mmCIF file with all atom_site columns, C-alpha atoms in Angstrom:
data_model
loop_
_atom_site.group_PDB
_atom_site.id
_atom_site.type_symbol
_atom_site.label_atom_id
_atom_site.label_alt_id
_atom_site.label_comp_id
_atom_site.label_asym_id
_atom_site.label_entity_id
_atom_site.label_seq_id
_atom_site.pdbx_PDB_ins_code
_atom_site.Cartn_x
_atom_site.Cartn_y
_atom_site.Cartn_z
_atom_site.occupancy
_atom_site.B_iso_or_equiv
_atom_site.pdbx_formal_charge
_atom_site.auth_seq_id
_atom_site.auth_comp_id
_atom_site.auth_asym_id
_atom_site.auth_atom_id
_atom_site.pdbx_PDB_model_num
ATOM 1   C CA . MET A 1 1   ? -0.038  0.045  -0.021  1.00 0.00 ? 841  MET A CA 1
ATOM 2   C CA . ILE A 1 2   ? 2.654   2.342  0.793   1.00 0.00 ? 842  ILE A CA 1
ATOM 3   C CA . TYR A 1 3   ? 4.066   1.884  -2.879  1.00 0.00 ? 843  TYR A CA 1
ATOM 4   C CA . PHE A 1 4   ? 0.707   3.055  -4.184  1.00 0.00 ? 844  PHE A CA 1
ATOM 5   C CA . GLU A 1 5   ? 0.744   6.215  -1.782  1.00 0.00 ? 845  GLU A CA 1
ATOM 6   C CA . VAL A 1 6   ? 4.178   7.166  -2.660  1.00 0.00 ? 846  VAL A CA 1
ATOM 7   C CA . ILE A 1 7   ? 3.810   6.600  -6.387  1.00 0.00 ? 847  ILE A CA 1
ATOM 8   C CA . SER A 1 8   ? 0.567   8.416  -6.366  1.00 0.00 ? 848  SER A CA 1
ATOM 9   C CA . ILE A 1 9   ? 1.801   11.449 -4.560  1.00 0.00 ? 849  ILE A CA 1
ATOM 10  C CA . ILE A 1 10  ? 4.940   11.626 -6.819  1.00 0.00 ? 850  ILE A CA 1
ATOM 11  C CA . ILE A 1 11  ? 2.497   11.510 -9.993  1.00 0.00 ? 851  ILE A CA 1
ATOM 12  C CA . ILE A 1 12  ? 0.115   14.044 -8.615  1.00 0.00 ? 852  ILE A CA 1
ATOM 13  C CA . MET A 1 13  ? 2.664   16.574 -7.630  1.00 0.00 ? 853  MET A CA 1
ATOM 14  C CA . THR A 1 14  ? 4.602   16.205 -10.793 1.00 0.00 ? 854  THR A CA 1
ATOM 15  C CA . HIS A 1 15  ? 1.555   16.707 -12.747 1.00 0.00 ? 855  HIS A CA 1
ATOM 16  C CA . GLY A 1 16  ? 0.660   19.762 -10.728 1.00 0.00 ? 856  GLY A CA 1
ATOM 17  C CA . MET A 1 17  ? 4.148   21.395 -11.298 1.00 0.00 ? 857  MET A CA 1
ATOM 18  C CA . ILE A 1 18  ? 4.028   20.550 -15.139 1.00 0.00 ? 858  ILE A CA 1
ATOM 19  C CA . MET A 1 19  ? 0.496   22.033 -15.157 1.00 0.00 ? 859  MET A CA 1
ATOM 20  C CA . CYS A 1 20  ? 1.562   25.249 -13.443 1.00 0.00 ? 860  CYS A CA 1
ATOM 21  C CA . LEU A 1 21  ? 4.728   25.553 -15.741 1.00 0.00 ? 861  LEU A CA 1
ATOM 22  C CA . ASP A 1 22  ? 2.505   25.306 -18.939 1.00 0.00 ? 862  ASP A CA 1
ATOM 23  C CA . GLU A 1 23  ? -0.206  27.724 -17.443 1.00 0.00 ? 863  GLU A CA 1
ATOM 24  C CA . PHE A 1 24  ? 1.923   30.247 -15.750 1.00 0.00 ? 864  PHE A CA 1
ATOM 25  C CA . TYR A 1 25  ? 4.947   30.423 -17.971 1.00 0.00 ? 865  TYR A CA 1
ATOM 26  C CA . PHE A 1 26  ? 4.138   29.386 -21.421 1.00 0.00 ? 866  PHE A CA 1
ATOM 27  C CA . HIS A 1 27  ? 0.567   30.325 -21.678 1.00 0.00 ? 867  HIS A CA 1
ATOM 28  C CA . HIS A 1 28  ? 1.352   33.874 -20.186 1.00 0.00 ? 868  HIS A CA 1
ATOM 29  C CA . LYS A 1 29  ? 4.420   34.176 -22.417 1.00 0.00 ? 869  LYS A CA 1
ATOM 30  C CA . ARG A 1 30  ? 2.469   33.444 -25.841 1.00 0.00 ? 870  ARG A CA 1
ATOM 31  C CA . LYS A 1 31  ? -0.805  34.655 -24.688 1.00 0.00 ? 871  LYS A CA 1
ATOM 32  C CA . LEU A 1 32  ? -4.000  32.574 -25.387 1.00 0.00 ? 872  LEU A CA 1
ATOM 33  C CA . PRO A 1 33  ? -6.091  33.035 -28.441 1.00 0.00 ? 873  PRO A CA 1
ATOM 34  C CA . LYS A 1 34  ? -9.913  33.103 -27.943 1.00 0.00 ? 874  LYS A CA 1
ATOM 35  C CA . TRP A 1 35  ? -10.467 29.417 -28.892 1.00 0.00 ? 875  TRP A CA 1
ATOM 36  C CA . GLU A 1 36  ? -8.059  28.341 -26.156 1.00 0.00 ? 876  GLU A CA 1
ATOM 37  C CA . ARG A 1 37  ? -9.316  30.728 -23.411 1.00 0.00 ? 877  ARG A CA 1
ATOM 38  C CA . LEU A 1 38  ? -12.559 28.844 -24.041 1.00 0.00 ? 878  LEU A CA 1
ATOM 39  C CA . GLY A 1 39  ? -11.384 25.382 -24.665 1.00 0.00 ? 879  GLY A CA 1
ATOM 40  C CA . HIS A 1 40  ? -8.974  25.131 -21.641 1.00 0.00 ? 880  HIS A CA 1
ATOM 41  C CA . PRO A 1 41  ? -11.962 25.531 -19.051 1.00 0.00 ? 881  PRO A CA 1
ATOM 42  C CA . VAL A 1 42  ? -13.825 22.723 -21.040 1.00 0.00 ? 882  VAL A CA 1
ATOM 43  C CA . ASP A 1 43  ? -10.803 20.423 -20.396 1.00 0.00 ? 883  ASP A CA 1
ATOM 44  C CA . THR A 1 44  ? -10.701 21.322 -16.897 1.00 0.00 ? 884  THR A CA 1
ATOM 45  C CA . LEU A 1 45  ? -14.487 20.655 -16.336 1.00 0.00 ? 885  LEU A CA 1
ATOM 46  C CA . PHE A 1 46  ? -14.268 17.206 -17.677 1.00 0.00 ? 886  PHE A CA 1
ATOM 47  C CA . PHE A 1 47  ? -11.415 16.421 -15.514 1.00 0.00 ? 887  PHE A CA 1
ATOM 48  C CA . PHE A 1 48  ? -13.170 17.940 -12.513 1.00 0.00 ? 888  PHE A CA 1
ATOM 49  C CA . SER A 1 49  ? -16.219 16.022 -13.198 1.00 0.00 ? 889  SER A CA 1
ATOM 50  C CA . CYS A 1 50  ? -14.252 12.699 -12.716 1.00 0.00 ? 890  CYS A CA 1
ATOM 51  C CA . PHE A 1 51  ? -13.184 13.857 -9.236  1.00 0.00 ? 891  PHE A CA 1
ATOM 52  C CA . PHE A 1 52  ? -16.876 15.031 -8.497  1.00 0.00 ? 892  PHE A CA 1
ATOM 53  C CA . ILE A 1 53  ? -18.146 11.447 -9.159  1.00 0.00 ? 893  ILE A CA 1
ATOM 54  C CA . VAL A 1 54  ? -15.650 9.705  -7.096  1.00 0.00 ? 894  VAL A CA 1
ATOM 55  C CA . ILE A 1 55  ? -16.035 12.125 -4.041  1.00 0.00 ? 895  ILE A CA 1
ATOM 56  C CA . PHE A 1 56  ? -19.723 12.506 -3.930  1.00 0.00 ? 896  PHE A CA 1
ATOM 57  C CA . PHE A 1 57  ? -21.028 9.368  -5.425  1.00 0.00 ? 897  PHE A CA 1
ATOM 58  C CA . PRO A 1 58  ? -21.093 5.671  -4.082  1.00 0.00 ? 898  PRO A CA 1
ATOM 59  C CA . MET A 1 59  ? -19.334 3.264  -6.302  1.00 0.00 ? 899  MET A CA 1
ATOM 60  C CA . THR A 1 60  ? -22.071 1.498  -7.999  1.00 0.00 ? 900  THR A CA 1
ATOM 61  C CA . LYS A 1 61  ? -22.425 -0.100 -11.543 1.00 0.00 ? 901  LYS A CA 1
ATOM 62  C CA . ILE A 1 62  ? -23.847 3.257  -13.093 1.00 0.00 ? 902  ILE A CA 1
ATOM 63  C CA . SER A 1 63  ? -21.367 5.597  -11.233 1.00 0.00 ? 903  SER A CA 1
ATOM 64  C CA . VAL A 1 64  ? -18.639 3.360  -12.458 1.00 0.00 ? 904  VAL A CA 1
ATOM 65  C CA . ILE A 1 65  ? -19.727 3.424  -16.162 1.00 0.00 ? 905  ILE A CA 1
ATOM 66  C CA . LEU A 1 66  ? -20.397 7.213  -15.743 1.00 0.00 ? 906  LEU A CA 1
ATOM 67  C CA . PHE A 1 67  ? -16.799 7.670  -14.352 1.00 0.00 ? 907  PHE A CA 1
ATOM 68  C CA . PHE A 1 68  ? -15.208 5.736  -17.328 1.00 0.00 ? 908  PHE A CA 1
ATOM 69  C CA . ILE A 1 69  ? -17.351 7.804  -19.743 1.00 0.00 ? 909  ILE A CA 1
ATOM 70  C CA . LEU A 1 70  ? -16.142 11.129 -18.317 1.00 0.00 ? 910  LEU A CA 1
ATOM 71  C CA . SER A 1 71  ? -12.700 9.882  -18.027 1.00 0.00 ? 911  SER A CA 1
ATOM 72  C CA . PHE A 1 72  ? -12.588 8.895  -21.668 1.00 0.00 ? 912  PHE A CA 1
ATOM 73  C CA . ILE A 1 73  ? -14.043 12.304 -22.682 1.00 0.00 ? 913  ILE A CA 1
ATOM 74  C CA . SER A 1 74  ? -11.488 14.041 -20.551 1.00 0.00 ? 914  SER A CA 1
ATOM 75  C CA . SER A 1 75  ? -8.610  12.113 -21.943 1.00 0.00 ? 915  SER A CA 1
ATOM 76  C CA . MET A 1 76  ? -9.917  12.755 -25.595 1.00 0.00 ? 916  MET A CA 1
ATOM 77  C CA . ILE A 1 77  ? -10.791 16.305 -25.224 1.00 0.00 ? 917  ILE A CA 1
ATOM 78  C CA . ILE A 1 78  ? -7.315  17.430 -23.940 1.00 0.00 ? 918  ILE A CA 1
ATOM 79  C CA . VAL A 1 79  ? -5.873  16.628 -27.240 1.00 0.00 ? 919  VAL A CA 1
ATOM 80  C CA . LYS A 1 80  ? -8.408  18.550 -29.273 1.00 0.00 ? 920  LYS A CA 1
ATOM 81  C CA . ASP A 1 81  ? -6.127  21.532 -29.679 1.00 0.00 ? 921  ASP A CA 1
ATOM 82  C CA . GLU A 1 82  ? -2.702  19.770 -30.602 1.00 0.00 ? 922  GLU A CA 1
ATOM 83  C CA . PHE A 1 83  ? -2.939  20.325 -34.242 1.00 0.00 ? 923  PHE A CA 1
ATOM 84  C CA . ILE A 1 84  ? -3.078  23.929 -33.702 1.00 0.00 ? 924  ILE A CA 1
ATOM 85  C CA . HIS A 1 85  ? -0.548  23.970 -30.587 1.00 0.00 ? 925  HIS A CA 1
ATOM 86  C CA . ALA A 1 86  ? 1.879   22.399 -33.193 1.00 0.00 ? 926  ALA A CA 1
ATOM 87  C CA . LYS A 1 87  ? 1.960   25.518 -35.115 1.00 0.00 ? 927  LYS A CA 1
ATOM 88  C CA . ASN A 1 88  ? 1.640   28.054 -32.191 1.00 0.00 ? 928  ASN A CA 1
ATOM 89  C CA . CYS A 1 89  ? 3.757   26.671 -29.550 1.00 0.00 ? 929  CYS A CA 1
ATOM 90  C CA . CYS A 1 90  ? 7.425   26.104 -28.988 1.00 0.00 ? 930  CYS A CA 1
ATOM 91  C CA . ILE A 1 91  ? 9.024   22.803 -28.984 1.00 0.00 ? 931  ILE A CA 1
ATOM 92  C CA . LYS A 1 92  ? 9.303   22.893 -25.082 1.00 0.00 ? 932  LYS A CA 1
ATOM 93  C CA . GLU A 1 93  ? 5.646   23.660 -24.572 1.00 0.00 ? 933  GLU A CA 1
ATOM 94  C CA . ASN A 1 94  ? 4.749   20.943 -26.906 1.00 0.00 ? 934  ASN A CA 1
ATOM 95  C CA . TYR A 1 95  ? 6.911   18.509 -25.031 1.00 0.00 ? 935  TYR A CA 1
ATOM 96  C CA . LEU A 1 96  ? 5.100   19.610 -21.745 1.00 0.00 ? 936  LEU A CA 1
ATOM 97  C CA . HIS A 1 97  ? 1.754   19.126 -23.292 1.00 0.00 ? 937  HIS A CA 1
ATOM 98  C CA . ALA A 1 98  ? 3.170   15.367 -24.269 1.00 0.00 ? 938  ALA A CA 1
ATOM 99  C CA . LEU A 1 99  ? 3.936   14.855 -20.540 1.00 0.00 ? 939  LEU A CA 1
ATOM 100 C CA . LEU A 1 100 ? 0.514   16.159 -19.348 1.00 0.00 ? 940  LEU A CA 1
ATOM 101 C CA . PHE A 1 101 ? -1.071  13.740 -21.826 1.00 0.00 ? 941  PHE A CA 1
ATOM 102 C CA . VAL A 1 102 ? 0.923   10.887 -20.439 1.00 0.00 ? 942  VAL A CA 1
ATOM 103 C CA . PHE A 1 103 ? -0.026  11.779 -16.781 1.00 0.00 ? 943  PHE A CA 1
ATOM 104 C CA . HIS A 1 104 ? -3.743  12.486 -17.396 1.00 0.00 ? 944  HIS A CA 1
ATOM 105 C CA . PRO A 1 105 ? -4.940  8.995  -17.745 1.00 0.00 ? 945  PRO A CA 1
ATOM 106 C CA . ILE A 1 106 ? -2.583  7.704  -14.851 1.00 0.00 ? 946  ILE A CA 1
ATOM 107 C CA . LEU A 1 107 ? -4.158  10.334 -12.499 1.00 0.00 ? 947  LEU A CA 1
ATOM 108 C CA . LEU A 1 108 ? -7.536  8.984  -13.428 1.00 0.00 ? 948  LEU A CA 1
ATOM 109 C CA . ILE A 1 109 ? -6.454  5.526  -12.863 1.00 0.00 ? 949  ILE A CA 1
ATOM 110 C CA . ILE A 1 110 ? -5.288  6.712  -9.341  1.00 0.00 ? 950  ILE A CA 1
ATOM 111 C CA . LEU A 1 111 ? -8.541  8.463  -8.864  1.00 0.00 ? 951  LEU A CA 1
ATOM 112 C CA . PHE A 1 112 ? -10.444 5.333  -9.809  1.00 0.00 ? 952  PHE A CA 1
ATOM 113 C CA . LEU A 1 113 ? -8.311  3.058  -7.471  1.00 0.00 ? 953  LEU A CA 1
ATOM 114 C CA . SER A 1 114 ? -8.825  5.664  -4.532  1.00 0.00 ? 954  SER A CA 1
ATOM 115 C CA . TRP A 1 115 ? -12.479 5.618  -4.804  1.00 0.00 ? 955  TRP A CA 1
ATOM 116 C CA . SER A 1 116 ? -12.464 2.973  -2.105  1.00 0.00 ? 956  SER A CA 1
ATOM 117 C CA . SER A 1 117 ? -11.144 5.638  0.358   1.00 0.00 ? 957  SER A CA 1
ATOM 118 C CA . PHE A 1 118 ? -14.491 7.507  -0.086  1.00 0.00 ? 958  PHE A CA 1
ATOM 119 C CA . THR A 1 119 ? -17.154 4.767  -0.313  1.00 0.00 ? 959  THR A CA 1
ATOM 120 C CA . LYS A 1 120 ? -17.668 0.965  -0.191  1.00 0.00 ? 960  LYS A CA 1
ATOM 121 C CA . PRO A 1 121 ? -16.045 -0.498 -3.394  1.00 0.00 ? 961  PRO A CA 1
ATOM 122 C CA . TYR A 1 122 ? -18.048 -2.142 -5.992  1.00 0.00 ? 962  TYR A CA 1
ATOM 123 C CA . PHE A 1 123 ? -15.394 -4.504 -7.070  1.00 0.00 ? 963  PHE A CA 1
ATOM 124 C CA . ASN A 1 124 ? -13.619 -6.850 -4.855  1.00 0.00 ? 964  ASN A CA 1
ATOM 125 C CA . GLY A 1 125 ? -9.865  -5.939 -4.101  1.00 0.00 ? 965  GLY A CA 1
ATOM 126 C CA . LEU A 1 126 ? -10.198 -2.230 -4.397  1.00 0.00 ? 966  LEU A CA 1
ATOM 127 C CA . GLU A 1 127 ? -10.589 -1.926 -0.596  1.00 0.00 ? 967  GLU A CA 1
ATOM 128 C CA . SER A 1 128 ? -6.700  -2.499 -0.436  1.00 0.00 ? 968  SER A CA 1
ATOM 129 C CA . PHE A 1 129 ? -6.381  1.014  -2.003  1.00 0.00 ? 969  PHE A CA 1
ATOM 130 C CA . ASN A 1 130 ? -8.229  2.734  0.821   1.00 0.00 ? 970  ASN A CA 1
ATOM 131 C CA . SER A 1 131 ? -5.930  5.438  2.007   1.00 0.00 ? 971  SER A CA 1
ATOM 132 C CA . THR A 1 132 ? -6.464  8.490  4.133   1.00 0.00 ? 972  THR A CA 1
ATOM 133 C CA . ILE A 1 133 ? -3.309  10.053 2.434   1.00 0.00 ? 973  ILE A CA 1
ATOM 134 C CA . ILE A 1 134 ? -4.561  9.464  -0.945  1.00 0.00 ? 974  ILE A CA 1
ATOM 135 C CA . LYS A 1 135 ? -8.065  10.515 -0.025  1.00 0.00 ? 975  LYS A CA 1
ATOM 136 C CA . ASN A 1 136 ? -6.813  13.906 1.304   1.00 0.00 ? 976  ASN A CA 1
ATOM 137 C CA . MET A 1 137 ? -4.629  14.295 -1.930  1.00 0.00 ? 977  MET A CA 1
ATOM 138 C CA . MET A 1 138 ? -7.800  13.899 -3.969  1.00 0.00 ? 978  MET A CA 1
ATOM 139 C CA . TYR A 1 139 ? -9.643  16.360 -2.014  1.00 0.00 ? 979  TYR A CA 1
ATOM 140 C CA . PHE A 1 140 ? -6.743  18.820 -2.333  1.00 0.00 ? 980  PHE A CA 1
ATOM 141 C CA . GLN A 1 141 ? -6.797  18.077 -6.111  1.00 0.00 ? 981  GLN A CA 1
ATOM 142 C CA . PHE A 1 142 ? -10.326 18.514 -6.339  1.00 0.00 ? 982  PHE A CA 1
ATOM 143 C CA . ILE A 1 143 ? -10.373 21.922 -4.732  1.00 0.00 ? 983  ILE A CA 1
ATOM 144 C CA . THR A 1 144 ? -7.470  23.135 -6.781  1.00 0.00 ? 984  THR A CA 1
ATOM 145 C CA . THR A 1 145 ? -9.050  21.911 -9.779  1.00 0.00 ? 985  THR A CA 1
ATOM 146 C CA . ILE A 1 146 ? -12.011 23.966 -9.131  1.00 0.00 ? 986  ILE A CA 1
ATOM 147 C CA . LEU A 1 147 ? -9.864  26.973 -8.218  1.00 0.00 ? 987  LEU A CA 1
ATOM 148 C CA . PHE A 1 148 ? -8.025  26.398 -11.467 1.00 0.00 ? 988  PHE A CA 1
ATOM 149 C CA . PHE A 1 149 ? -11.201 26.212 -13.552 1.00 0.00 ? 989  PHE A CA 1
ATOM 150 C CA . ILE A 1 150 ? -12.412 29.554 -12.024 1.00 0.00 ? 990  ILE A CA 1
ATOM 151 C CA . TYR A 1 151 ? -9.192  31.156 -12.618 1.00 0.00 ? 991  TYR A CA 1
ATOM 152 C CA . GLN A 1 152 ? -9.121  29.946 -16.331 1.00 0.00 ? 992  GLN A CA 1
ATOM 153 C CA . ILE A 1 153 ? -12.550 31.521 -16.823 1.00 0.00 ? 993  ILE A CA 1
ATOM 154 C CA . ILE A 1 154 ? -11.995 34.759 -15.046 1.00 0.00 ? 994  ILE A CA 1
ATOM 155 C CA . PHE A 1 155 ? -8.499  35.572 -16.146 1.00 0.00 ? 995  PHE A CA 1
ATOM 156 C CA . TRP A 1 156 ? -8.311  34.610 -19.555 1.00 0.00 ? 996  TRP A CA 1
ATOM 157 C CA . ASN A 1 157 ? -11.873 35.836 -20.409 1.00 0.00 ? 997  ASN A CA 1
ATOM 158 C CA . PHE A 1 158 ? -12.544 38.873 -18.087 1.00 0.00 ? 998  PHE A CA 1
ATOM 159 C CA . ILE A 1 159 ? -9.102  40.123 -16.896 1.00 0.00 ? 999  ILE A CA 1
ATOM 160 C CA . TYR A 1 160 ? -6.781  39.395 -19.853 1.00 0.00 ? 1000 TYR A CA 1
ATOM 161 C CA . LYS A 1 161 ? -6.879  41.838 -22.792 1.00 0.00 ? 1001 LYS A CA 1
ATOM 162 C CA . GLU A 1 162 ? -5.522  40.853 -26.090 1.00 0.00 ? 1002 GLU A CA 1
ATOM 163 C CA . LYS A 1 163 ? -2.988  43.376 -27.480 1.00 0.00 ? 1003 LYS A CA 1
ATOM 164 C CA . THR A 1 164 ? -4.262  45.091 -30.525 1.00 0.00 ? 1004 THR A CA 1
ATOM 165 C CA . LYS A 1 165 ? -1.818  45.488 -33.495 1.00 0.00 ? 1005 LYS A CA 1
ATOM 166 C CA . LEU A 1 166 ? -1.316  48.995 -34.798 1.00 0.00 ? 1006 LEU A CA 1
#
């Protein structure tokens, strides 16, 4: 169990650092066009919805199916902009995106396995992943994802002003 906790914490923290570097360095450096300012909150909303299911719903057949549908959509929707990013982003930012795409489904798997920390597991064997440490990490990630979603909407759509060319 300790291995699951340690590996999960390392993955969660690494993903968070990469996400912050992408958002607060690369996005601010190159500025986001309108389609990206609208699209990124959608990505975050689907990711957030997976946490919402795990934290607030018991593990039933229906909630597991819903979780997997939302996880699949979340994993697919984050790559929607990559054909445009290939043209607009530097190689370092594209590399960061690739890392984020690798970490994304791994985080969703960790989230699924940690579901037994919130409720009685639907599948036998998942109770061995019950962990107070991971449960608290998931609460933390849930809250930071909500805050990040709010930030993305408010900053990029109401505070940020595009520079007009003369």
